[in-house]
mmCIF file with all atom_site columns, C-alpha atoms in Angstrom:
data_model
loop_
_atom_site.group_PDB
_atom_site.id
_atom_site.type_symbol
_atom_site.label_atom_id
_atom_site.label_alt_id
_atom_site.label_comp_id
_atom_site.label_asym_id
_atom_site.label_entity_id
_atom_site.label_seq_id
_atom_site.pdbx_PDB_ins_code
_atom_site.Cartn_x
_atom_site.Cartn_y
_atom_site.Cartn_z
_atom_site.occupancy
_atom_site.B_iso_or_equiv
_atom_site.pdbx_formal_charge
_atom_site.auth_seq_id
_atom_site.auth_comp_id
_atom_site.auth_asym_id
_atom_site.auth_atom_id
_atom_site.pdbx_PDB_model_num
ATOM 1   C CA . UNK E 1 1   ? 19.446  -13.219 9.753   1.00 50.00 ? 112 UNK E CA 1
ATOM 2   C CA . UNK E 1 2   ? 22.419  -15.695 9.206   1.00 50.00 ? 113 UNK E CA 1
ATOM 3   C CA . UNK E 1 3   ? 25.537  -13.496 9.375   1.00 57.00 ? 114 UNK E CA 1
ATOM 4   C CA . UNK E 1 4   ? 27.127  -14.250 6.510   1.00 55.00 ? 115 UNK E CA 1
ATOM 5   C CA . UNK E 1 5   ? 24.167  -12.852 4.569   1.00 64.00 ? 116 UNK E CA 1
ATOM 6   C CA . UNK E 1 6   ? 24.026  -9.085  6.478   1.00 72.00 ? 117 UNK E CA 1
ATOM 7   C CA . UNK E 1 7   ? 26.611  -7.846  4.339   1.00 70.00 ? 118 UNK E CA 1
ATOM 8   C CA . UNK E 1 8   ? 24.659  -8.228  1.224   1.00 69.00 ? 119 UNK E CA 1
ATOM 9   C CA . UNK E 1 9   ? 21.338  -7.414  2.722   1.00 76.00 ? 120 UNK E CA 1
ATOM 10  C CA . UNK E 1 10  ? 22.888  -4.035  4.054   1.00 84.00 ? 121 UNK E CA 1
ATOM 11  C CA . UNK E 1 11  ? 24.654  -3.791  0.710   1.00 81.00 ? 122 UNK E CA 1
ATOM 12  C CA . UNK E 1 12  ? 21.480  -3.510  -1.056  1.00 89.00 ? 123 UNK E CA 1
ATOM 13  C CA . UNK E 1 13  ? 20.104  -1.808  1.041   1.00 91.00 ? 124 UNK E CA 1
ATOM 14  C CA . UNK E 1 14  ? 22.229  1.050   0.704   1.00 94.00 ? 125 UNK E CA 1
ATOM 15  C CA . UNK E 1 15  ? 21.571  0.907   -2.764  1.00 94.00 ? 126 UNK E CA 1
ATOM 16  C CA . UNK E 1 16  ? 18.585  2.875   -2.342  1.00 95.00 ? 127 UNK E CA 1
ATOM 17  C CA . UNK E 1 17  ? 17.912  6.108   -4.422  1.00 94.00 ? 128 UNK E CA 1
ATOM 18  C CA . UNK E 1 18  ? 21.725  6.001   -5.155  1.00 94.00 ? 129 UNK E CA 1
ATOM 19  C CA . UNK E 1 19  ? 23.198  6.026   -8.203  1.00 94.00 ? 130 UNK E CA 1
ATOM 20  C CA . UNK E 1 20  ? 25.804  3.475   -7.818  1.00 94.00 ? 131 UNK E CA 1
ATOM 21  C CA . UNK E 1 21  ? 25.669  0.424   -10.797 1.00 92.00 ? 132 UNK E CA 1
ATOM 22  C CA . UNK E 1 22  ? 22.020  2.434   -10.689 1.00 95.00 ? 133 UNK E CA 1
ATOM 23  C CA . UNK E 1 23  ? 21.259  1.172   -14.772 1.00 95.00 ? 134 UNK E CA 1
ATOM 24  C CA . UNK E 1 24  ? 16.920  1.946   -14.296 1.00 96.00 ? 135 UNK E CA 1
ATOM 25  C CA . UNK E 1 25  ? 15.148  4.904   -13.766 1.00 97.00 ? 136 UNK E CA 1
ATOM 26  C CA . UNK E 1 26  ? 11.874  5.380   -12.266 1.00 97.00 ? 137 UNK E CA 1
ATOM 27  C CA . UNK E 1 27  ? 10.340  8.456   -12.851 1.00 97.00 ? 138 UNK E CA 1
ATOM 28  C CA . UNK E 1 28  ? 7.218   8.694   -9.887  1.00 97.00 ? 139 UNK E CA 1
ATOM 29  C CA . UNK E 1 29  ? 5.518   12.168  -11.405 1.00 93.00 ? 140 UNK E CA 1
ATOM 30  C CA . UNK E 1 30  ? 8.984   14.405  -12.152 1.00 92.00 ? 141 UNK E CA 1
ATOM 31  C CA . UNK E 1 31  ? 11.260  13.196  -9.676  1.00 95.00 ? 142 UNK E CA 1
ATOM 32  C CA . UNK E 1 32  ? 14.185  10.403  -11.058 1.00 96.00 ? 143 UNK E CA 1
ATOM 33  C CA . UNK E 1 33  ? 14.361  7.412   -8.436  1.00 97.00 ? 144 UNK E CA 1
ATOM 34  C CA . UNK E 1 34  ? 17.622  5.212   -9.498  1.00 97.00 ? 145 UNK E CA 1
ATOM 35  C CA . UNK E 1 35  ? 17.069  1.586   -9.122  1.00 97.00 ? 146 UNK E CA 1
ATOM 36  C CA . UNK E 1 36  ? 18.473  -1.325  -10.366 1.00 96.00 ? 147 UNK E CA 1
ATOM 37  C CA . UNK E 1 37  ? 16.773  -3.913  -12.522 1.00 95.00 ? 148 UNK E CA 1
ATOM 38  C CA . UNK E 1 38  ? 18.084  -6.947  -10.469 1.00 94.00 ? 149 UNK E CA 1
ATOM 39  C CA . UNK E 1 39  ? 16.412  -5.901  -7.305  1.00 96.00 ? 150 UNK E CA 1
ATOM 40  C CA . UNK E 1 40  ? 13.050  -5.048  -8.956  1.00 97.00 ? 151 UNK E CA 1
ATOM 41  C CA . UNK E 1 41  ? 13.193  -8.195  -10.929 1.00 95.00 ? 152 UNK E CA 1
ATOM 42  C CA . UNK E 1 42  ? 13.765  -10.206 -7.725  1.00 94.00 ? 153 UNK E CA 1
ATOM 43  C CA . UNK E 1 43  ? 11.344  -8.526  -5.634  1.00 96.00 ? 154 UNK E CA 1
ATOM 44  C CA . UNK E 1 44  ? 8.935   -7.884  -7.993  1.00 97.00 ? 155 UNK E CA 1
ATOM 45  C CA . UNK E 1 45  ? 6.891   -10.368 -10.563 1.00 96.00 ? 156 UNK E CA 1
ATOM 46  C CA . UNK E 1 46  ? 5.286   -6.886  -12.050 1.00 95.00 ? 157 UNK E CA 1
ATOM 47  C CA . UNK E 1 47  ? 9.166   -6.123  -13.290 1.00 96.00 ? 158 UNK E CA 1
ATOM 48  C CA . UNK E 1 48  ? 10.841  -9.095  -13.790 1.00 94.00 ? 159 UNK E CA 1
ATOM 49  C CA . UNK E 1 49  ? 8.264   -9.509  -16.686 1.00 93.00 ? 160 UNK E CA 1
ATOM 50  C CA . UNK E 1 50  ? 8.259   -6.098  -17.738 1.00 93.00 ? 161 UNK E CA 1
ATOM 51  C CA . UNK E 1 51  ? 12.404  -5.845  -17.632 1.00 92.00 ? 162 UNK E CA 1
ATOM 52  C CA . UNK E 1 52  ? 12.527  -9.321  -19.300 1.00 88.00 ? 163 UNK E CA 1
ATOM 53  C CA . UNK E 1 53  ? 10.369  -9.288  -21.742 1.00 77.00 ? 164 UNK E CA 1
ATOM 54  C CA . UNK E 1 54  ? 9.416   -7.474  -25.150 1.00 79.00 ? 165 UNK E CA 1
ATOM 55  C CA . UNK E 1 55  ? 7.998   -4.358  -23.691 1.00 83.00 ? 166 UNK E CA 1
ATOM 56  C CA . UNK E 1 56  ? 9.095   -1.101  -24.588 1.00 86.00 ? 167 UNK E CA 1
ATOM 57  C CA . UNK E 1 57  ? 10.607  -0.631  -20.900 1.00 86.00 ? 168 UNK E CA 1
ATOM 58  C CA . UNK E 1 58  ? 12.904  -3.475  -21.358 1.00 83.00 ? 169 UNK E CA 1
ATOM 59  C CA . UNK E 1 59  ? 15.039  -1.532  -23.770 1.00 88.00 ? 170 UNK E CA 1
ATOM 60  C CA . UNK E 1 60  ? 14.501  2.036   -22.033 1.00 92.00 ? 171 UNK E CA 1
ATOM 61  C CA . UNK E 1 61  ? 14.740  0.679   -18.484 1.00 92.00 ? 172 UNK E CA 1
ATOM 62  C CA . UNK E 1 62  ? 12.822  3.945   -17.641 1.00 94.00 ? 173 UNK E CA 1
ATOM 63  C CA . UNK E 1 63  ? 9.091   3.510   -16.046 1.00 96.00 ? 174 UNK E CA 1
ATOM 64  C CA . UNK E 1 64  ? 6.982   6.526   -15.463 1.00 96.00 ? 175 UNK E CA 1
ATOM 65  C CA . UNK E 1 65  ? 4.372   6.679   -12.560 1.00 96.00 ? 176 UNK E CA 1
ATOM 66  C CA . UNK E 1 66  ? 2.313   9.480   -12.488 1.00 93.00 ? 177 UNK E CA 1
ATOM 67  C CA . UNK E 1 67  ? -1.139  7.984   -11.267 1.00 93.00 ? 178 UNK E CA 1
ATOM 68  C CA . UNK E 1 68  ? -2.171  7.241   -7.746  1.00 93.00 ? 179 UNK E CA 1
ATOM 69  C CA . UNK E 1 69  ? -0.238  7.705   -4.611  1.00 96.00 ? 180 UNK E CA 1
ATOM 70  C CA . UNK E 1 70  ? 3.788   9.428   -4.939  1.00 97.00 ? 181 UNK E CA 1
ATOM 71  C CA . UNK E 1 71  ? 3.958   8.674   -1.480  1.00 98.00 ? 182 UNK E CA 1
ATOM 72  C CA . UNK E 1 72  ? 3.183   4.413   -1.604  1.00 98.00 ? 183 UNK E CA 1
ATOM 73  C CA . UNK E 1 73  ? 5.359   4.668   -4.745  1.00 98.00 ? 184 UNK E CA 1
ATOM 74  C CA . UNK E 1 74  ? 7.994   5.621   -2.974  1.00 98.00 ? 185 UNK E CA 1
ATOM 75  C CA . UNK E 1 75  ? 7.698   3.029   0.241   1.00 98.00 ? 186 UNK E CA 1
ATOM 76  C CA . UNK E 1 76  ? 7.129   0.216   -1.901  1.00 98.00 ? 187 UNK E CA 1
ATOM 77  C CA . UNK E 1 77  ? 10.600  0.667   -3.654  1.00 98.00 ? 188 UNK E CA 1
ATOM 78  C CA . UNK E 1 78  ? 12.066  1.721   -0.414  1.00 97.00 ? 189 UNK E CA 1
ATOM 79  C CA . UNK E 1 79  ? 10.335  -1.985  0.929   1.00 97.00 ? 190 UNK E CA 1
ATOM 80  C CA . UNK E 1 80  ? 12.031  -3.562  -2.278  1.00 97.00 ? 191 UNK E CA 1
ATOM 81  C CA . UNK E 1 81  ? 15.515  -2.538  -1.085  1.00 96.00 ? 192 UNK E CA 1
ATOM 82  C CA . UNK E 1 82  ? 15.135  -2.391  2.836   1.00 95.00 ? 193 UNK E CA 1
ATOM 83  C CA . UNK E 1 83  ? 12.667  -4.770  3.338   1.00 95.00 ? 194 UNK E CA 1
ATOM 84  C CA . UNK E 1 84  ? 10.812  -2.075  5.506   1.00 96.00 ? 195 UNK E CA 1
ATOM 85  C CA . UNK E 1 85  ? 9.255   1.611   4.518   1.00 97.00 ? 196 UNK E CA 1
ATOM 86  C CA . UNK E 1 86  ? 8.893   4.758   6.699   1.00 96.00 ? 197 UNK E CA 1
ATOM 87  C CA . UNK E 1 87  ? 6.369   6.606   7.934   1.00 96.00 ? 198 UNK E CA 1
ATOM 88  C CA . UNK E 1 88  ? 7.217   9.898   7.116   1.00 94.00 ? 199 UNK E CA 1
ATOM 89  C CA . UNK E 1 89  ? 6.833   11.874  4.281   1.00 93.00 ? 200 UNK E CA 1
ATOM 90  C CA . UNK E 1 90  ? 9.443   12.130  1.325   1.00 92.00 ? 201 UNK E CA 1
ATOM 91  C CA . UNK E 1 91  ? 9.914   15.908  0.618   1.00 91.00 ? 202 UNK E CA 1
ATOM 92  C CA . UNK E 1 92  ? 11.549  15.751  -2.668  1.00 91.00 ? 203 UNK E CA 1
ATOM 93  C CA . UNK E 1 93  ? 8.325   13.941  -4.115  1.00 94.00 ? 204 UNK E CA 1
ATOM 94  C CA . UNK E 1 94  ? 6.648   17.904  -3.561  1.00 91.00 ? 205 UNK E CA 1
ATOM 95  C CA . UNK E 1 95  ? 3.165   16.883  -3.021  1.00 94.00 ? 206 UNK E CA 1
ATOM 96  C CA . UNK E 1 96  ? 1.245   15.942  0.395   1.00 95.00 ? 207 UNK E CA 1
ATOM 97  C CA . UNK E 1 97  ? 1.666   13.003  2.325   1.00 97.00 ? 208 UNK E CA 1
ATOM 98  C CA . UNK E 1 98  ? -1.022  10.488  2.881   1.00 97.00 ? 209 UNK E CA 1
ATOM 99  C CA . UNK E 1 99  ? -3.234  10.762  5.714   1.00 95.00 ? 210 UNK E CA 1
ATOM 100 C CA . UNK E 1 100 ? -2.204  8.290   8.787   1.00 95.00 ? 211 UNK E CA 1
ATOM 101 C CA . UNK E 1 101 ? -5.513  5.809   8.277   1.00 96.00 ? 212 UNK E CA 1
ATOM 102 C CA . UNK E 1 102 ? -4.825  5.428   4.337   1.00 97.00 ? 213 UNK E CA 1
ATOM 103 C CA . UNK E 1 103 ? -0.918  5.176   4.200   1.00 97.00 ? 214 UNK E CA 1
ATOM 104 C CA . UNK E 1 104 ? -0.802  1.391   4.548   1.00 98.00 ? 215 UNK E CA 1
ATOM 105 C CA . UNK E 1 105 ? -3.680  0.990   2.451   1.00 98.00 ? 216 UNK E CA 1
ATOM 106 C CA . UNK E 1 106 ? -2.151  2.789   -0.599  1.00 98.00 ? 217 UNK E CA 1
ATOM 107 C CA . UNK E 1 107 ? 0.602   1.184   -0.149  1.00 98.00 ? 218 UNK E CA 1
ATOM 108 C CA . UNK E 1 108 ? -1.177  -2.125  -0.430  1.00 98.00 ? 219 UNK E CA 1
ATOM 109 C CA . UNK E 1 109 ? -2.598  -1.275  -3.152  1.00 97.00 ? 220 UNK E CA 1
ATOM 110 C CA . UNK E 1 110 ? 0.604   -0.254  -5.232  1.00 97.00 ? 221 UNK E CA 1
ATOM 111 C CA . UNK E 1 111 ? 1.775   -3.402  -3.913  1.00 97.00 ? 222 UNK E CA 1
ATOM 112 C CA . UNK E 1 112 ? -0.741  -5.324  -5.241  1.00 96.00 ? 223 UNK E CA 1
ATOM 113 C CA . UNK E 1 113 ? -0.619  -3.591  -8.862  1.00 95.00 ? 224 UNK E CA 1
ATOM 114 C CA . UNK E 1 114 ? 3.525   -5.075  -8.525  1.00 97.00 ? 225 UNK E CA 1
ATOM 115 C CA . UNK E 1 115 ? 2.641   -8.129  -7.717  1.00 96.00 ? 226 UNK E CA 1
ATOM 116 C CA . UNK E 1 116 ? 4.122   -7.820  -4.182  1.00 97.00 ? 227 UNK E CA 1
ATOM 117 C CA . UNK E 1 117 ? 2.197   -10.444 -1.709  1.00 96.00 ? 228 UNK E CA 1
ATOM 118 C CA . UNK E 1 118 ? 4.928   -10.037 0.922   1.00 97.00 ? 229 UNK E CA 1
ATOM 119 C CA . UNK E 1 119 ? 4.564   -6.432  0.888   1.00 97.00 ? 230 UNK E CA 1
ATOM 120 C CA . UNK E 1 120 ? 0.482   -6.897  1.107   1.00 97.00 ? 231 UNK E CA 1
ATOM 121 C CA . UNK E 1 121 ? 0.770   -8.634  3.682   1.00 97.00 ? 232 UNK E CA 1
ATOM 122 C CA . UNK E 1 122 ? 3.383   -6.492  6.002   1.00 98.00 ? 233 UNK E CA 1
ATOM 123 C CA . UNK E 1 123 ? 1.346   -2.993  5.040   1.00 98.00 ? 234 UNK E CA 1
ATOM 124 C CA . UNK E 1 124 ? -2.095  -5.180  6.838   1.00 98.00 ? 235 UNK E CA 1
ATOM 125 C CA . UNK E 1 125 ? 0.254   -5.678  9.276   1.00 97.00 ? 236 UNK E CA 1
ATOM 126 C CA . UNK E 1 126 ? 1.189   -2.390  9.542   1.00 98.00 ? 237 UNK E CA 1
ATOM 127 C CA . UNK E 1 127 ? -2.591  -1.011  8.876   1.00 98.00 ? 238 UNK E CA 1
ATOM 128 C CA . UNK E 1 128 ? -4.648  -2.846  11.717  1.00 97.00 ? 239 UNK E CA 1
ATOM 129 C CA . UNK E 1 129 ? -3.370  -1.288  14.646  1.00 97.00 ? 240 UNK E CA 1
ATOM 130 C CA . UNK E 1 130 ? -3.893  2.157   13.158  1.00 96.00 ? 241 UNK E CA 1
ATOM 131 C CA . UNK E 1 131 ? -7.531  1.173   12.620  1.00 96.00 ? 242 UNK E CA 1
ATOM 132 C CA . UNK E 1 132 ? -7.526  -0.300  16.113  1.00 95.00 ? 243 UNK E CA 1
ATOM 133 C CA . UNK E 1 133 ? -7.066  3.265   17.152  1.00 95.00 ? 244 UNK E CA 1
ATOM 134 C CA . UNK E 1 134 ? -8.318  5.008   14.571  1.00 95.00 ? 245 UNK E CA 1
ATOM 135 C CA . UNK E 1 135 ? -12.163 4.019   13.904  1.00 95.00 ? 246 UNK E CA 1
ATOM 136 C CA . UNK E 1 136 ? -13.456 6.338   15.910  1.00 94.00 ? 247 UNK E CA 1
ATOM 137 C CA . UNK E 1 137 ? -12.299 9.275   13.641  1.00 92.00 ? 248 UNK E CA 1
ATOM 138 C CA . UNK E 1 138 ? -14.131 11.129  10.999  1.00 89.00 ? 249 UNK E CA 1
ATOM 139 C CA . UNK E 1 139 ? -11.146 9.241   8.968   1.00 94.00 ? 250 UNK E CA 1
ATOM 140 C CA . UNK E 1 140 ? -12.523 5.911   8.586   1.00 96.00 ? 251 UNK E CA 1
ATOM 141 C CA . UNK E 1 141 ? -15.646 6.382   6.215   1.00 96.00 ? 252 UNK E CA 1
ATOM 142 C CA . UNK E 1 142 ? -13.238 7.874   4.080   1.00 96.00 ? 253 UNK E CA 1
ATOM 143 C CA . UNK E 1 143 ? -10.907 4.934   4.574   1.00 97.00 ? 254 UNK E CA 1
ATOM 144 C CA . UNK E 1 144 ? -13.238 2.384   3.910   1.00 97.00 ? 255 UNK E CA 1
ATOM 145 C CA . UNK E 1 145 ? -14.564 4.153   1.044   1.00 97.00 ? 256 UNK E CA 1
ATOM 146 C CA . UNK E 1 146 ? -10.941 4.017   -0.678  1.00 96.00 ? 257 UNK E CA 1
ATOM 147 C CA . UNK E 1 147 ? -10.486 0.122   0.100   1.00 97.00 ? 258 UNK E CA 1
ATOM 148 C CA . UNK E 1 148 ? -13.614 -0.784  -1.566  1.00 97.00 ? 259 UNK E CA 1
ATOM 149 C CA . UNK E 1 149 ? -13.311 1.569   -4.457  1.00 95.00 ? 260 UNK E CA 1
ATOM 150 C CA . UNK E 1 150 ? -10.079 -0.026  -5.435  1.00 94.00 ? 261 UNK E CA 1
ATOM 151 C CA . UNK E 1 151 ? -9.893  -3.354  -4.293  1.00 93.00 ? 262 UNK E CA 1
ATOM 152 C CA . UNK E 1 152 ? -11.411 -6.333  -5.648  1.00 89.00 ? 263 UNK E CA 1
ATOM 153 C CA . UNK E 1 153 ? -11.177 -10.420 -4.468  1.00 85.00 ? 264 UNK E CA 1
ATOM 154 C CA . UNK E 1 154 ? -7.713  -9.841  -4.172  1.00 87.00 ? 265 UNK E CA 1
ATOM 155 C CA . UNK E 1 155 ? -7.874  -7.214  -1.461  1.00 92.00 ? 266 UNK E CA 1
ATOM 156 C CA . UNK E 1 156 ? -9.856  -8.968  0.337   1.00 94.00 ? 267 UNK E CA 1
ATOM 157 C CA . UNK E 1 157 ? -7.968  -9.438  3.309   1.00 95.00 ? 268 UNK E CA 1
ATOM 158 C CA . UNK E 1 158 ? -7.847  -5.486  3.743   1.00 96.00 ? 269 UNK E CA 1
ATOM 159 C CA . UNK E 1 159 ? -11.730 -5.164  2.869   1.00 97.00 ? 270 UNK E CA 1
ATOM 160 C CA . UNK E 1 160 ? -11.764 -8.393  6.107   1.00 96.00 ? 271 UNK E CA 1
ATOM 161 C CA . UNK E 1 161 ? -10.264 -5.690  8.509   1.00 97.00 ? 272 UNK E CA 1
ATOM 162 C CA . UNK E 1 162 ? -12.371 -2.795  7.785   1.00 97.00 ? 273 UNK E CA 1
ATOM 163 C CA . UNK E 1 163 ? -15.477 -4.774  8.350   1.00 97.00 ? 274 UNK E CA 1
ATOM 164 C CA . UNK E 1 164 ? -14.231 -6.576  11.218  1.00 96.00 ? 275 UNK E CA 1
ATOM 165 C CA . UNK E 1 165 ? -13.701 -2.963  13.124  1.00 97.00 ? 276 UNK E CA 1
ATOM 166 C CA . UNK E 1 166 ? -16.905 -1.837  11.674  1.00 97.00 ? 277 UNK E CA 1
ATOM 167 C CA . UNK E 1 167 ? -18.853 -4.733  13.092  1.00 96.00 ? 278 UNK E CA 1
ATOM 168 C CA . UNK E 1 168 ? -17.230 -4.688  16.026  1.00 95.00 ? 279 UNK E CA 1
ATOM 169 C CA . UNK E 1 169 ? -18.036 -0.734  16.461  1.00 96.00 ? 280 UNK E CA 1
ATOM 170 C CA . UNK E 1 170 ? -21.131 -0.816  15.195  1.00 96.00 ? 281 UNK E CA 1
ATOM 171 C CA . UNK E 1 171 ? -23.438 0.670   17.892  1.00 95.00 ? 282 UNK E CA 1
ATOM 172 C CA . UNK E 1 172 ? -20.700 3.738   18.360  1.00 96.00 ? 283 UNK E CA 1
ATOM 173 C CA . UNK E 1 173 ? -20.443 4.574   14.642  1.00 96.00 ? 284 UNK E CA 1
ATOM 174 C CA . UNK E 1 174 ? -24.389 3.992   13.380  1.00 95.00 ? 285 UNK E CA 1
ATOM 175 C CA . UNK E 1 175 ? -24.808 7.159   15.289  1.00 95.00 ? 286 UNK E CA 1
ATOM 176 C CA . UNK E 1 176 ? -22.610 8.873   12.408  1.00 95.00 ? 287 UNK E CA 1
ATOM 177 C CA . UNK E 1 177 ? -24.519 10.207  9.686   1.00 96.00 ? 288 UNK E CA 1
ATOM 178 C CA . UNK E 1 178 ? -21.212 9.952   7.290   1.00 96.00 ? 289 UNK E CA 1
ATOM 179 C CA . UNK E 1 179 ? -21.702 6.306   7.969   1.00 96.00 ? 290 UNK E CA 1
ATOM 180 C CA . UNK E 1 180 ? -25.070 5.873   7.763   1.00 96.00 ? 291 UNK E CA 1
ATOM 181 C CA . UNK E 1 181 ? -24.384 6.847   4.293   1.00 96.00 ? 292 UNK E CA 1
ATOM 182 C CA . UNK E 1 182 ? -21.366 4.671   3.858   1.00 96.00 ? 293 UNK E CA 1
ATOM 183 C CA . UNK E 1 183 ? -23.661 1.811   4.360   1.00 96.00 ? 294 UNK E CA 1
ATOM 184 C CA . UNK E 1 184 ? -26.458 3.119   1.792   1.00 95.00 ? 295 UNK E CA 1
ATOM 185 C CA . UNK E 1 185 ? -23.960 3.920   -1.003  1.00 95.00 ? 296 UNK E CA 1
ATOM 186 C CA . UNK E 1 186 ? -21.327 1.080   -0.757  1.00 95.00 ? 297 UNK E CA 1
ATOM 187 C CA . UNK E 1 187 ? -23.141 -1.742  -1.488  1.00 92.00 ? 298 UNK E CA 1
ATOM 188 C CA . UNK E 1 188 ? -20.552 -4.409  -1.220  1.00 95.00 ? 299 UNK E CA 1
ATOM 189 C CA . UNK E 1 189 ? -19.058 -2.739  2.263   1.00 96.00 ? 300 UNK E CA 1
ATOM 190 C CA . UNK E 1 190 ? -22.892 -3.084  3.316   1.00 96.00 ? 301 UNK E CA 1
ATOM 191 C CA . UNK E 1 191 ? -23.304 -6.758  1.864   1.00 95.00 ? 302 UNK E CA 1
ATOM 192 C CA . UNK E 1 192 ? -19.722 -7.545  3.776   1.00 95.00 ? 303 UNK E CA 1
ATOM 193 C CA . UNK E 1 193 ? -20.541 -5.803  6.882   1.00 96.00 ? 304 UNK E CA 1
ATOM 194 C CA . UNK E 1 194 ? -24.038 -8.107  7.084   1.00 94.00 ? 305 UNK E CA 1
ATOM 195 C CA . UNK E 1 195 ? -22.888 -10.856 6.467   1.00 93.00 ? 306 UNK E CA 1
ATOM 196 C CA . UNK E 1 196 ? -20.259 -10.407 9.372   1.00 90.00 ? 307 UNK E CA 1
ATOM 197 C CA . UNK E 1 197 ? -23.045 -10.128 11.187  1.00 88.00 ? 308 UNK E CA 1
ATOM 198 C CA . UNK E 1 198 ? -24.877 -13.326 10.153  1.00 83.00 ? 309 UNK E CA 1
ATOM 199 C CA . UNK E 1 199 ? -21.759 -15.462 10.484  1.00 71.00 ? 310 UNK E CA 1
ATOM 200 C CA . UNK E 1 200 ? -21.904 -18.309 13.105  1.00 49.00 ? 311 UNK E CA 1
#
């Protein structure tokens, strides 16, 4: 980073869940996140048309997000700010962290409803070594089961990994029942998983 830019990067990040020239609110379930429509707008294509367009939010500057994961809600606008997000849980969201194997993927996926390829790509990044380490646990049905239930073409880098660790463990994890199952009921993991298989 060039030095004449850290102040401003450090600047914003700072800016964080504070108030200062805060002028948005994000509500993610009950709790208030300040934010600040210049840094969504920049970071995100999701709220630079949503801030600067005719939508009702435009003129509220208030968003409400009460479905899917508090916890990847919060690390993607931590991401949008610091250009990183932490592993550990936020306590003042009050509800359960998500489990190790399905952290990065539910952050992906928030990331992908804002538009956020950078941030796809960094929470792969941040995903494959966990599944490196992590396939042999009674986890990763579950796991895989999530990715395919919610992602479509354009997840289909993070679909790519699961199948790549799948194929690669095969032998190890047809001995599971759970997966044995995994394979029977989701059809496109199966189709993916074959063709893997098949591919010269």
């Amino acid at each position: 980073m060039a030095a004449s830019r850290k102040p401003l990067v450090e600047g914003i990040s700072k800016l964080f869940n504070s108030p200062e020239h805060a002028d948005t609110k994000i509500y993610i379930g009950s709790f208030e996140l300040p934010a600040h429509e210049l840094v969504l707008a920049v970071q995100s294509p999701f709220f630079k048309k949503a801030l600067g367009g005719s939508f009702q939010e435009s003129k509220t500057k208030q968003f409400h997000f009460a479905e899917g994961s508090a916890h990847a809600h919060w690390r993607v606008f931590e991401y949008m700010y610091t250009g990183n997000y932490s592993e550990e849980p936020n306590e003042v969201l009050g509800v359960e962290d998500d489990g190790e194997l399905v952290k990065d993927v539910r952050v992906y996926l928030t990331a992908d409803f804002f538009l956020m390829d950078e941030l796809k790509a960094y929470a792969l990044k941040r995903f494959q070594p966990k599944l490196q380490r992590l396939w042999i646990s009674e986890l990763l049905v579950d796991c895989i089961k999530e990715v395919y239930s919610f992602t479509d073409d354009s997840g289909k880098d993070l679909r790519d990994a699961v199948v790549e660790v799948a194929k690669e463990h095969f032998r190890e994890l047809w001995d599971k029942i759970a997966f044995q199952a995994l394979v029977r009921d989701v059809g496109d993991f199966a189709v993916d998983l074959m063709a893997r298989f098949y591919t010269v």
